[in-house]
Amino acid sequence: MHITYRLLEAGWGLKLGSREDQQREILGELELVEVQVRFFSEVMEFIQKGEKRHPKQKIELGTKGKNGKPTYVNYIVKLPKRSLEKFCRWV
């Protein structure tokens, strides 16, 4: 796989970062930031249906409410720092 595609797949959005960080990321030497966002009832269904937003995402269901359904979902993904601004805009 071409380096650009690997960087795009690992990040969020089109920003690829500096050449130095790109090399460190490809070599597995760049520290990733684990981001966790909690979504509540208004958008939970939308988040749960998006199984392919990021290849390394995790979606965890929260505690169940009186109706037996989760009261929230946690969206968890590890991203390079170059992707945090774009991810925050998505949120």
PDB file of C-alpha atoms in Angstrom:
ATOM      1  CA  MET A   1       0.000   0.000   0.000  1.00  0.00           C
ATOM      2  CA  HIS A   2       1.302   3.465  -0.875  1.00  0.00           C
ATOM      3  CA  ILE A   3       2.523   5.555   2.095  1.00  0.00           C
ATOM      4  CA  THR A   4      -0.072   8.276   1.484  1.00  0.00           C
ATOM      5  CA  TYR A   5      -2.928   5.781   1.728  1.00  0.00           C
ATOM      6  CA  ARG A   6      -1.485   4.334   4.932  1.00  0.00           C
ATOM      7  CA  LEU A   7      -1.302   7.809   6.458  1.00  0.00           C
ATOM      8  CA  LEU A   8      -4.841   8.655   5.358  1.00  0.00           C
ATOM      9  CA  GLU A   9      -6.169   5.385   6.788  1.00  0.00           C
ATOM     10  CA  ALA A  10      -4.446   5.940  10.143  1.00  0.00           C
ATOM     11  CA  GLY A  11      -5.594   9.544  10.537  1.00  0.00           C
ATOM     12  CA  TRP A  12      -8.820  11.513  10.322  1.00  0.00           C
ATOM     13  CA  GLY A  13      -9.134  13.836   7.352  1.00  0.00           C
ATOM     14  CA  LEU A  14      -6.606  14.837   4.721  1.00  0.00           C
ATOM     15  CA  LYS A  15      -3.909  16.531   6.809  1.00  0.00           C
ATOM     16  CA  LEU A  16      -0.779  14.351   6.613  1.00  0.00           C
ATOM     17  CA  GLY A  17       1.516  16.285   8.959  1.00  0.00           C
ATOM     18  CA  SER A  18       5.223  17.022   8.582  1.00  0.00           C
ATOM     19  CA  ARG A  19       7.595  14.734   6.684  1.00  0.00           C
ATOM     20  CA  GLU A  20       9.370  13.853   9.935  1.00  0.00           C
ATOM     21  CA  ASP A  21       6.121  12.866  11.625  1.00  0.00           C
ATOM     22  CA  GLN A  22       5.024  10.920   8.543  1.00  0.00           C
ATOM     23  CA  GLN A  23       8.202   8.850   8.685  1.00  0.00           C
ATOM     24  CA  ARG A  24       7.848   8.255  12.432  1.00  0.00           C
ATOM     25  CA  GLU A  25       4.200   7.273  11.954  1.00  0.00           C
ATOM     26  CA  ILE A  26       5.016   4.783   9.173  1.00  0.00           C
ATOM     27  CA  LEU A  27       7.745   3.248  11.357  1.00  0.00           C
ATOM     28  CA  GLY A  28       5.324   2.966  14.295  1.00  0.00           C
ATOM     29  CA  GLU A  29       7.359   5.419  16.371  1.00  0.00           C
ATOM     30  CA  LEU A  30       4.807   8.243  16.538  1.00  0.00           C
ATOM     31  CA  GLU A  31       2.687   8.245  19.677  1.00  0.00           C
ATOM     32  CA  LEU A  32      -1.041   8.154  18.970  1.00  0.00           C
ATOM     33  CA  VAL A  33      -3.612   9.958  21.105  1.00  0.00           C
ATOM     34  CA  GLU A  34      -6.583   7.950  22.334  1.00  0.00           C
ATOM     35  CA  VAL A  35      -9.723  10.026  21.935  1.00  0.00           C
ATOM     36  CA  GLN A  36     -12.970   9.076  23.620  1.00  0.00           C
ATOM     37  CA  VAL A  37     -16.236  10.890  23.005  1.00  0.00           C
ATOM     38  CA  ARG A  38     -19.485  10.053  24.755  1.00  0.00           C
ATOM     39  CA  PHE A  39     -22.639  10.464  22.690  1.00  0.00           C
ATOM     40  CA  PHE A  40     -26.147  10.500  24.141  1.00  0.00           C
ATOM     41  CA  SER A  41     -29.611   9.603  22.873  1.00  0.00           C
ATOM     42  CA  GLU A  42     -29.973  12.318  20.221  1.00  0.00           C
ATOM     43  CA  VAL A  43     -27.090  10.964  18.106  1.00  0.00           C
ATOM     44  CA  MET A  44     -26.406   7.466  19.475  1.00  0.00           C
ATOM     45  CA  GLU A  45     -28.129   5.661  16.628  1.00  0.00           C
ATOM     46  CA  PHE A  46     -26.174   7.674  14.048  1.00  0.00           C
ATOM     47  CA  ILE A  47     -22.872   6.842  15.787  1.00  0.00           C
ATOM     48  CA  GLN A  48     -23.688   3.139  16.131  1.00  0.00           C
ATOM     49  CA  LYS A  49     -24.558   2.817  12.437  1.00  0.00           C
ATOM     50  CA  GLY A  50     -21.228   4.290  11.359  1.00  0.00           C
ATOM     51  CA  GLU A  51     -19.146   1.143  11.597  1.00  0.00           C
ATOM     52  CA  LYS A  52     -16.653   2.325   8.992  1.00  0.00           C
ATOM     53  CA  ARG A  53     -15.798   5.876  10.035  1.00  0.00           C
ATOM     54  CA  HIS A  54     -12.304   4.739  11.011  1.00  0.00           C
ATOM     55  CA  PRO A  55     -10.726   1.298  10.597  1.00  0.00           C
ATOM     56  CA  LYS A  56      -9.525   1.213  14.228  1.00  0.00           C
ATOM     57  CA  GLN A  57     -12.531   2.699  15.985  1.00  0.00           C
ATOM     58  CA  LYS A  58     -14.286   1.094  18.934  1.00  0.00           C
ATOM     59  CA  ILE A  59     -17.871   1.737  19.945  1.00  0.00           C
ATOM     60  CA  GLU A  60     -18.783   0.789  23.509  1.00  0.00           C
ATOM     61  CA  LEU A  61     -22.364   0.716  24.721  1.00  0.00           C
ATOM     62  CA  GLY A  62     -23.052   2.454  28.002  1.00  0.00           C
ATOM     63  CA  THR A  63     -25.227   1.401  30.895  1.00  0.00           C
ATOM     64  CA  LYS A  64     -28.794   0.432  30.120  1.00  0.00           C
ATOM     65  CA  GLY A  65     -31.673   2.682  31.034  1.00  0.00           C
ATOM     66  CA  LYS A  66     -35.153   1.739  32.227  1.00  0.00           C
ATOM     67  CA  ASN A  67     -36.158   0.930  28.641  1.00  0.00           C
ATOM     68  CA  GLY A  68     -33.350  -1.649  28.361  1.00  0.00           C
ATOM     69  CA  LYS A  69     -31.413   0.417  25.813  1.00  0.00           C
ATOM     70  CA  PRO A  70     -28.001   2.014  26.391  1.00  0.00           C
ATOM     71  CA  THR A  71     -28.134   5.547  27.774  1.00  0.00           C
ATOM     72  CA  TYR A  72     -24.973   6.508  25.851  1.00  0.00           C
ATOM     73  CA  VAL A  73     -22.254   5.166  23.576  1.00  0.00           C
ATOM     74  CA  ASN A  74     -18.532   5.829  23.758  1.00  0.00           C
ATOM     75  CA  TYR A  75     -16.694   6.341  20.483  1.00  0.00           C
ATOM     76  CA  ILE A  76     -12.991   5.533  20.940  1.00  0.00           C
ATOM     77  CA  VAL A  77     -10.197   5.869  18.408  1.00  0.00           C
ATOM     78  CA  LYS A  78      -6.413   6.355  18.492  1.00  0.00           C
ATOM     79  CA  LEU A  79      -5.247   9.121  16.171  1.00  0.00           C
ATOM     80  CA  PRO A  80      -2.045  10.963  15.342  1.00  0.00           C
ATOM     81  CA  LYS A  81      -1.974  14.532  16.685  1.00  0.00           C
ATOM     82  CA  ARG A  82      -2.218  15.833  13.098  1.00  0.00           C
ATOM     83  CA  SER A  83      -5.812  14.542  12.985  1.00  0.00           C
ATOM     84  CA  LEU A  84      -7.180  15.972  16.230  1.00  0.00           C
ATOM     85  CA  GLU A  85      -8.397  19.292  14.791  1.00  0.00           C
ATOM     86  CA  LYS A  86     -10.339  17.592  11.986  1.00  0.00           C
ATOM     87  CA  PHE A  87     -11.756  14.983  14.395  1.00  0.00           C
ATOM     88  CA  CYS A  88     -12.949  17.741  16.756  1.00  0.00           C
ATOM     89  CA  ARG A  89     -14.717  19.451  13.859  1.00  0.00           C
ATOM     90  CA  TRP A  90     -16.476  16.170  13.048  1.00  0.00           C
ATOM     91  CA  VAL A  91     -17.656  15.857  16.644  1.00  0.00           C
TER      92      VAL A  91
END
